PDB file of C-alpha atoms in Angstrom:
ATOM      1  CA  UNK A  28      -5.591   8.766  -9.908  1.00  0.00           C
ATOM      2  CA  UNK A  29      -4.758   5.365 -11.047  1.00  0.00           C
ATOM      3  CA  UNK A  30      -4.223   2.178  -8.361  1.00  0.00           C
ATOM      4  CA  UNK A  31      -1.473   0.075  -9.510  1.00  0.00           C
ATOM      5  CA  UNK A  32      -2.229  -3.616  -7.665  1.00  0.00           C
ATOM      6  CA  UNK A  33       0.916  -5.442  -7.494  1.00  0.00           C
ATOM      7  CA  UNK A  34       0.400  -9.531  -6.101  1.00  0.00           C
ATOM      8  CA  UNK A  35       3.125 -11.322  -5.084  1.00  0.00           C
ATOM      9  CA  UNK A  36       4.426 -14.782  -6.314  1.00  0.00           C
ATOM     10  CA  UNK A  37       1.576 -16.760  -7.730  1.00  0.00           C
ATOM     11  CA  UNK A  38      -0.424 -13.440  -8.139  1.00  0.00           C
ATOM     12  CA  UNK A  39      -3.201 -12.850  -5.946  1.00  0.00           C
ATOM     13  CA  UNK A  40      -6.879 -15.158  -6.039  1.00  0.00           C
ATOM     14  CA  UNK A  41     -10.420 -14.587  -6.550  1.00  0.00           C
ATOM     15  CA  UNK A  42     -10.494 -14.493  -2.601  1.00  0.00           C
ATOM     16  CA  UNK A  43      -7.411 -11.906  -2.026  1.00  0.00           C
ATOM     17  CA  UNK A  44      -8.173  -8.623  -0.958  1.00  0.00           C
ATOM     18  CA  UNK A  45      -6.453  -7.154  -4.091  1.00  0.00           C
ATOM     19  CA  UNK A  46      -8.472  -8.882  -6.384  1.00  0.00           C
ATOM     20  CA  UNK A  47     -11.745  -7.732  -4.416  1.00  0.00           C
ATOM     21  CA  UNK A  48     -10.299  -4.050  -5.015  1.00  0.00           C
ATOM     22  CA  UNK A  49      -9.431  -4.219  -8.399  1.00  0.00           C
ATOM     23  CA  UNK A  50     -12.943  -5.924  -8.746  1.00  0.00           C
ATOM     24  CA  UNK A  51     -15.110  -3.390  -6.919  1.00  0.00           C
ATOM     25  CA  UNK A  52     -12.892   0.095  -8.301  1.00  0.00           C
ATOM     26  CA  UNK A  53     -12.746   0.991 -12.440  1.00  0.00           C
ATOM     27  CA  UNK A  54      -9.479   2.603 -11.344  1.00  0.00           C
ATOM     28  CA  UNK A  55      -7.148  -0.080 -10.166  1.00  0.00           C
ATOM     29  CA  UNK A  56      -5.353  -1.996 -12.825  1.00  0.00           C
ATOM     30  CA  UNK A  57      -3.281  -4.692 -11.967  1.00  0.00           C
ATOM     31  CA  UNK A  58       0.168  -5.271 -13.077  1.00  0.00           C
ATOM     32  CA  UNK A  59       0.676  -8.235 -14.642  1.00  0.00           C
ATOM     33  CA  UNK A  60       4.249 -10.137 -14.942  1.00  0.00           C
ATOM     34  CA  UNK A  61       5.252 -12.521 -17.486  1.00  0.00           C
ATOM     35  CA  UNK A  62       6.127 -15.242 -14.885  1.00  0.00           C
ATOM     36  CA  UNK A  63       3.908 -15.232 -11.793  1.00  0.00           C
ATOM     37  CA  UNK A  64       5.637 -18.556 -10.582  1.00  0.00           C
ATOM     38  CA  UNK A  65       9.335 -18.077 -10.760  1.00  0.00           C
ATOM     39  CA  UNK A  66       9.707 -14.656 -10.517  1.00  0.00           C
ATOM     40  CA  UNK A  67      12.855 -12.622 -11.459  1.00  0.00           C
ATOM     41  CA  UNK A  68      12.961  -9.056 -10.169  1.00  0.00           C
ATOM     42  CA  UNK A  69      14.516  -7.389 -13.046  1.00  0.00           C
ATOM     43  CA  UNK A  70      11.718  -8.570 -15.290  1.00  0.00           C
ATOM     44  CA  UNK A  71       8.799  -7.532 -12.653  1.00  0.00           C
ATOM     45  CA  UNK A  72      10.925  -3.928 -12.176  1.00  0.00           C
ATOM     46  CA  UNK A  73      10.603  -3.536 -16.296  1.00  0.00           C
ATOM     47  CA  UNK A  74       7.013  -4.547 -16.056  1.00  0.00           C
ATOM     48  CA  UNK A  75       5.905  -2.255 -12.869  1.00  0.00           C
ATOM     49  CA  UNK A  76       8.165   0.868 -14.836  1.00  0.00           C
ATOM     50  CA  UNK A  77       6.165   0.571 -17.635  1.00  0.00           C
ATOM     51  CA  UNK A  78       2.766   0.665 -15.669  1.00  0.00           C
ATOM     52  CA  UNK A  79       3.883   3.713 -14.069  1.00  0.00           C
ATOM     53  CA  UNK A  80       5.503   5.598 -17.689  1.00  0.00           C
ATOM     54  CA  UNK A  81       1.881   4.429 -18.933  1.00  0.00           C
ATOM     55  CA  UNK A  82      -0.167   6.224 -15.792  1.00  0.00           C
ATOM     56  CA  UNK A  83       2.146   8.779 -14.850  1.00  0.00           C
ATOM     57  CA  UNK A  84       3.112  10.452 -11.783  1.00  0.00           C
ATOM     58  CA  UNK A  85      -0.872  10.413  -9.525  1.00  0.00           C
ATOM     59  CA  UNK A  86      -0.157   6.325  -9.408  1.00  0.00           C
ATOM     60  CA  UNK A  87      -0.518   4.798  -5.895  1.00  0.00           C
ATOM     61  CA  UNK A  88       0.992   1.212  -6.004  1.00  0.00           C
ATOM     62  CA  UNK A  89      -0.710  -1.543  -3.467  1.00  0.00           C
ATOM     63  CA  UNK A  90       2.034  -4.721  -3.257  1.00  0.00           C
ATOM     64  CA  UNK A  91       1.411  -7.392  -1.537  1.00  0.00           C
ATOM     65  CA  UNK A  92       4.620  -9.670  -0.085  1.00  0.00           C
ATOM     66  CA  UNK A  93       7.345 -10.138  -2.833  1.00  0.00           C
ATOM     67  CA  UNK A  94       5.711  -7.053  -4.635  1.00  0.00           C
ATOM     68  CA  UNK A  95       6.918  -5.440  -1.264  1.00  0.00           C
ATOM     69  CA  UNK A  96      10.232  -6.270  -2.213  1.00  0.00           C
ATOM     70  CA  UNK A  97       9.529  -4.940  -5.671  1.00  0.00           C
ATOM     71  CA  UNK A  98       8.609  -1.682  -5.041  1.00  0.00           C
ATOM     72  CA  UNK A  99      12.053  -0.676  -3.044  1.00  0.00           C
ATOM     73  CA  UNK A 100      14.229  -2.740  -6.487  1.00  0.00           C
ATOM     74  CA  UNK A 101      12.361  -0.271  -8.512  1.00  0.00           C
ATOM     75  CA  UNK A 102      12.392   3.100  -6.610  1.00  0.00           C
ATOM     76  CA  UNK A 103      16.536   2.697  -6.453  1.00  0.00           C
ATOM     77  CA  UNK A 104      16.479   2.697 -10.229  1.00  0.00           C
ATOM     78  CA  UNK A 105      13.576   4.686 -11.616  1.00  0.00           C
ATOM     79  CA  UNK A 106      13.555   8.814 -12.619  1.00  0.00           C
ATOM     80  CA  UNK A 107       9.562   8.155 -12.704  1.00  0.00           C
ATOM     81  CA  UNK A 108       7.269   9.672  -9.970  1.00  0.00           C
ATOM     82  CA  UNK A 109       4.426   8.491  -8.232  1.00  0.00           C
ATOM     83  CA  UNK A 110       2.253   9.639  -5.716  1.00  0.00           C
ATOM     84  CA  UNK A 111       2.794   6.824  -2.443  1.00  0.00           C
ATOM     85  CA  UNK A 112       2.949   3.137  -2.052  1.00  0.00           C
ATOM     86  CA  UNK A 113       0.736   0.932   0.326  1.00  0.00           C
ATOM     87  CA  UNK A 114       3.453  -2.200   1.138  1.00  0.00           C
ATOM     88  CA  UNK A 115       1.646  -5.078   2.634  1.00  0.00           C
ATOM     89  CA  UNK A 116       3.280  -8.399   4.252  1.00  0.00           C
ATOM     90  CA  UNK A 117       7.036  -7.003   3.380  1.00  0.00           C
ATOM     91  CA  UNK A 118       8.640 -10.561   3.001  1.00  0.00           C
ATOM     92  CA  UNK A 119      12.059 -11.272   4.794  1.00  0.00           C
ATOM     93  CA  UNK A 120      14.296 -12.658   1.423  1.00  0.00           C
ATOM     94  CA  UNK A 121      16.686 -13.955   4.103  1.00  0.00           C
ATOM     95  CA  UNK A 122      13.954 -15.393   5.760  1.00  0.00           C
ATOM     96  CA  UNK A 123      13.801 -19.603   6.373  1.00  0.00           C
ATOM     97  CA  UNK A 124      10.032 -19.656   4.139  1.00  0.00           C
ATOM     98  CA  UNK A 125      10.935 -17.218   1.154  1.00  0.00           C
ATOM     99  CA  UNK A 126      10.480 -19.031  -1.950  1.00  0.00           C
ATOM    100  CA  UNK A 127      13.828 -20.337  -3.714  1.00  0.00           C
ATOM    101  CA  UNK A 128      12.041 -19.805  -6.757  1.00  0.00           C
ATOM    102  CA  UNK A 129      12.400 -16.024  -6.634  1.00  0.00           C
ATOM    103  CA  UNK A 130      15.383 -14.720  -7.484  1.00  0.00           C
ATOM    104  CA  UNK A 131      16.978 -11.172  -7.577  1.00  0.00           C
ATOM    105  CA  UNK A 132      15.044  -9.818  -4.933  1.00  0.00           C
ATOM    106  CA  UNK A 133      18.109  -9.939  -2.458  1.00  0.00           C
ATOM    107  CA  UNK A 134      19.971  -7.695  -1.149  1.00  0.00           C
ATOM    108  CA  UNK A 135      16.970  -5.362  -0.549  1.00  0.00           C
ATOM    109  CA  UNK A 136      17.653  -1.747  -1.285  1.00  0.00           C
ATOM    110  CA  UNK A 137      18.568   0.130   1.835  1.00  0.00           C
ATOM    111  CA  UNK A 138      17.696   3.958   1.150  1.00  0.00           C
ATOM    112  CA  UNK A 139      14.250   5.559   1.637  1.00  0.00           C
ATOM    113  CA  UNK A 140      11.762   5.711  -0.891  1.00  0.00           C
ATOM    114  CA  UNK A 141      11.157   8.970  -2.534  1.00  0.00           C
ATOM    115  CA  UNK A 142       7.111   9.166  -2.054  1.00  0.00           C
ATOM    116  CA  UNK A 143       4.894   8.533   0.560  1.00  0.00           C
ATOM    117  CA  UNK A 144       4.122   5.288   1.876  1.00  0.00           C
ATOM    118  CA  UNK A 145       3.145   2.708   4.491  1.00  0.00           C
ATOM    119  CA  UNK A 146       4.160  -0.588   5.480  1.00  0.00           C
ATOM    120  CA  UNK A 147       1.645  -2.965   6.865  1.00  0.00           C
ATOM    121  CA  UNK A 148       2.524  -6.224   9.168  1.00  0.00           C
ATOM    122  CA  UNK A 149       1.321  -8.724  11.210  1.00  0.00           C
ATOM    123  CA  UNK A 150       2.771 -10.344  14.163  1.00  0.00           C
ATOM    124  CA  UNK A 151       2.459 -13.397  12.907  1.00  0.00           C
ATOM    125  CA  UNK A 152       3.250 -13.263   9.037  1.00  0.00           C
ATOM    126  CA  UNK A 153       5.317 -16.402   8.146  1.00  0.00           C
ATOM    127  CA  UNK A 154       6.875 -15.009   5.562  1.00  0.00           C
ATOM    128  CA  UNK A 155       8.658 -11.571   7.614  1.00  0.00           C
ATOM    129  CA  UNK A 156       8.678 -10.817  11.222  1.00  0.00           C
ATOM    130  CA  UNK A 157       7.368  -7.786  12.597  1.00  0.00           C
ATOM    131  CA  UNK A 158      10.983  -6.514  14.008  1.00  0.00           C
ATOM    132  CA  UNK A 159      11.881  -7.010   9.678  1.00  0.00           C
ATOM    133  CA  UNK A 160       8.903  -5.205   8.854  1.00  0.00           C
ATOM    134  CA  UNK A 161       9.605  -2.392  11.069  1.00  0.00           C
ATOM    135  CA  UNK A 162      13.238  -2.263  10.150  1.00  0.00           C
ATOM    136  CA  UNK A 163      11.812  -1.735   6.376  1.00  0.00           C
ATOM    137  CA  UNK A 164       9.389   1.095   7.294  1.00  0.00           C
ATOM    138  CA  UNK A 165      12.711   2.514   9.369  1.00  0.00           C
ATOM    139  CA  UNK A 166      15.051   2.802   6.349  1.00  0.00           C
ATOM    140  CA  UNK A 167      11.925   2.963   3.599  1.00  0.00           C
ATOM    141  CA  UNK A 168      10.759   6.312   5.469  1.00  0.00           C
ATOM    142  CA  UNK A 169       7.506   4.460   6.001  1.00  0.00           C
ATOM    143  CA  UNK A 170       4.471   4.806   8.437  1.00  0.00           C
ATOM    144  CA  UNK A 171       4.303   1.321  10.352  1.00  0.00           C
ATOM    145  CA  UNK A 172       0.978  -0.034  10.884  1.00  0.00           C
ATOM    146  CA  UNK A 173       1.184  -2.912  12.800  1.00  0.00           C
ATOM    147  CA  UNK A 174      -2.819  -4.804  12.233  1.00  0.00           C
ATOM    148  CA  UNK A 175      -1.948  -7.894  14.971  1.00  0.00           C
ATOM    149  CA  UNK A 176      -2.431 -11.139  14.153  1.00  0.00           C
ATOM    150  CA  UNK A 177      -3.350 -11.371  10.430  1.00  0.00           C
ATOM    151  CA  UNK A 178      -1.416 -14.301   9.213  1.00  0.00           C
ATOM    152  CA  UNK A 179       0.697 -13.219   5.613  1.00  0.00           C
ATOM    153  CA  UNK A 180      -2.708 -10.519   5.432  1.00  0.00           C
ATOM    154  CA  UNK A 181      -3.566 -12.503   2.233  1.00  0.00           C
ATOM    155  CA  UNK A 182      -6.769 -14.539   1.279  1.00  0.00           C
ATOM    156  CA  UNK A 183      -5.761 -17.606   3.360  1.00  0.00           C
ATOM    157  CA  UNK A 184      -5.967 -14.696   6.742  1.00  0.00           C
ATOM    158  CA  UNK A 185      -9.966 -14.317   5.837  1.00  0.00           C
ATOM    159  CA  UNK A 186      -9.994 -10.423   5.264  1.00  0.00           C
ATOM    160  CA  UNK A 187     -12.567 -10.801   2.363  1.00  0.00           C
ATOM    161  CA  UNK A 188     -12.483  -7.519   0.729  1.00  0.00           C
ATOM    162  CA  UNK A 189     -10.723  -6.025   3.920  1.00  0.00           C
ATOM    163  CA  UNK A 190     -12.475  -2.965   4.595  1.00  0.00           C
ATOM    164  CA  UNK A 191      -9.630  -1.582   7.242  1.00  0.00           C
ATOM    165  CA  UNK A 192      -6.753  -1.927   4.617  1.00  0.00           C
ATOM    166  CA  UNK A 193      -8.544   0.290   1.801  1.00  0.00           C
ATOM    167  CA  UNK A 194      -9.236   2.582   5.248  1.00  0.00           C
ATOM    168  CA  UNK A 195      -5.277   2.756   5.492  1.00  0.00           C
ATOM    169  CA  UNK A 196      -5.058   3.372   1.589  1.00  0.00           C
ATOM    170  CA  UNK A 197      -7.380   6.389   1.621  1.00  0.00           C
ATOM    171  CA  UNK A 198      -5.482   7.741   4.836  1.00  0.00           C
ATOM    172  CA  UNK A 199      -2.344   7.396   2.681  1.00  0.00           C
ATOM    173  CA  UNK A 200      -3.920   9.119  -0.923  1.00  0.00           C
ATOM    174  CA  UNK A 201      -4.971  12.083   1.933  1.00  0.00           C
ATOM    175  CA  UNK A 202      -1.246  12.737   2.592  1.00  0.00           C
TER     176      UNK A 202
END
């Protein structure tokens, strides 16, 4: 089984969580985009359907934020299976701090994504209210976990290699 990690705009640091996976595990490959800065979701969508067409159909994709968004762009397009999606700090695109710099992203698919997966929010996330998070997991078919007050659950929240979220992944590989 391969671990797709997929950062969000400005791709994740040496102190994210998803860099300290991809660091400690020989099995998680990040994706890597042509234009971490000003992203466009039609390129990302080519990149992350080629990462799955290379790993095939036992890939579990981790996003983070605008990856988030990502994931739902390509599951309304793709023919390609995967085994389940962990969707972390889901991003409102309507929202008053998404970055102008993104573009595409919006509207956000509305149709539930064929594989198993879970959506993970904090109360406090700048970037996406918990009511938008849970109205995601609603109409995504996901499990909600809802981990309190974690910030955007990114390296500026202090997780370190946040033991609890790769607790949440393995629940989510058992299903």
């Amino acid at each position: 089984m391969t671990v797709l990690i997929l950062p969000g705009i400005g791709n994740s640091g040496a102190d994210h969580w998803q860099s300290h996976w991809e660091q400690a595990n020989p099995h998680y490959v990040r994706v890597e985009q042509r234009d971490w800065d000003s992203p466009h979701c039609a390129d990302w969508v080519a990149s992350l359907e080629a990462s799955v067409k290379h790993h095939g159909e036992e890939t579990i994709l981790v996003a983070h934020s605008l990856a988030c968004l990502l994931v739902a762009h390509w599951a309304a397009q793709t023919t390609l299976k995967i085994k389940g999606a962990l969707l972390v700090a889901v991003p409102n695109p309507q929202g008053p701090n998404f970055p102008a710099q993104a573009t595409g992203f919006a509207p956000l698919p509305r149709k539930a994504l064929p594989f198993a997966s879970m959506v993970i929010a904090s109360t406090d996330d700048p970037y996406g209210a918990i009511a938008y998070a849970e109205q995601c997991a609603a109409v995504w078919g996901s499990e909600l976990v809802n981990v309190g007050e974690a910030g955007h659950i990114n390296g500026a929240s202090g997780l370190g290699s946040w033991p609890a979220g790769h607790d949440l992944l393995n629940t989510l590989t058992l299903s």
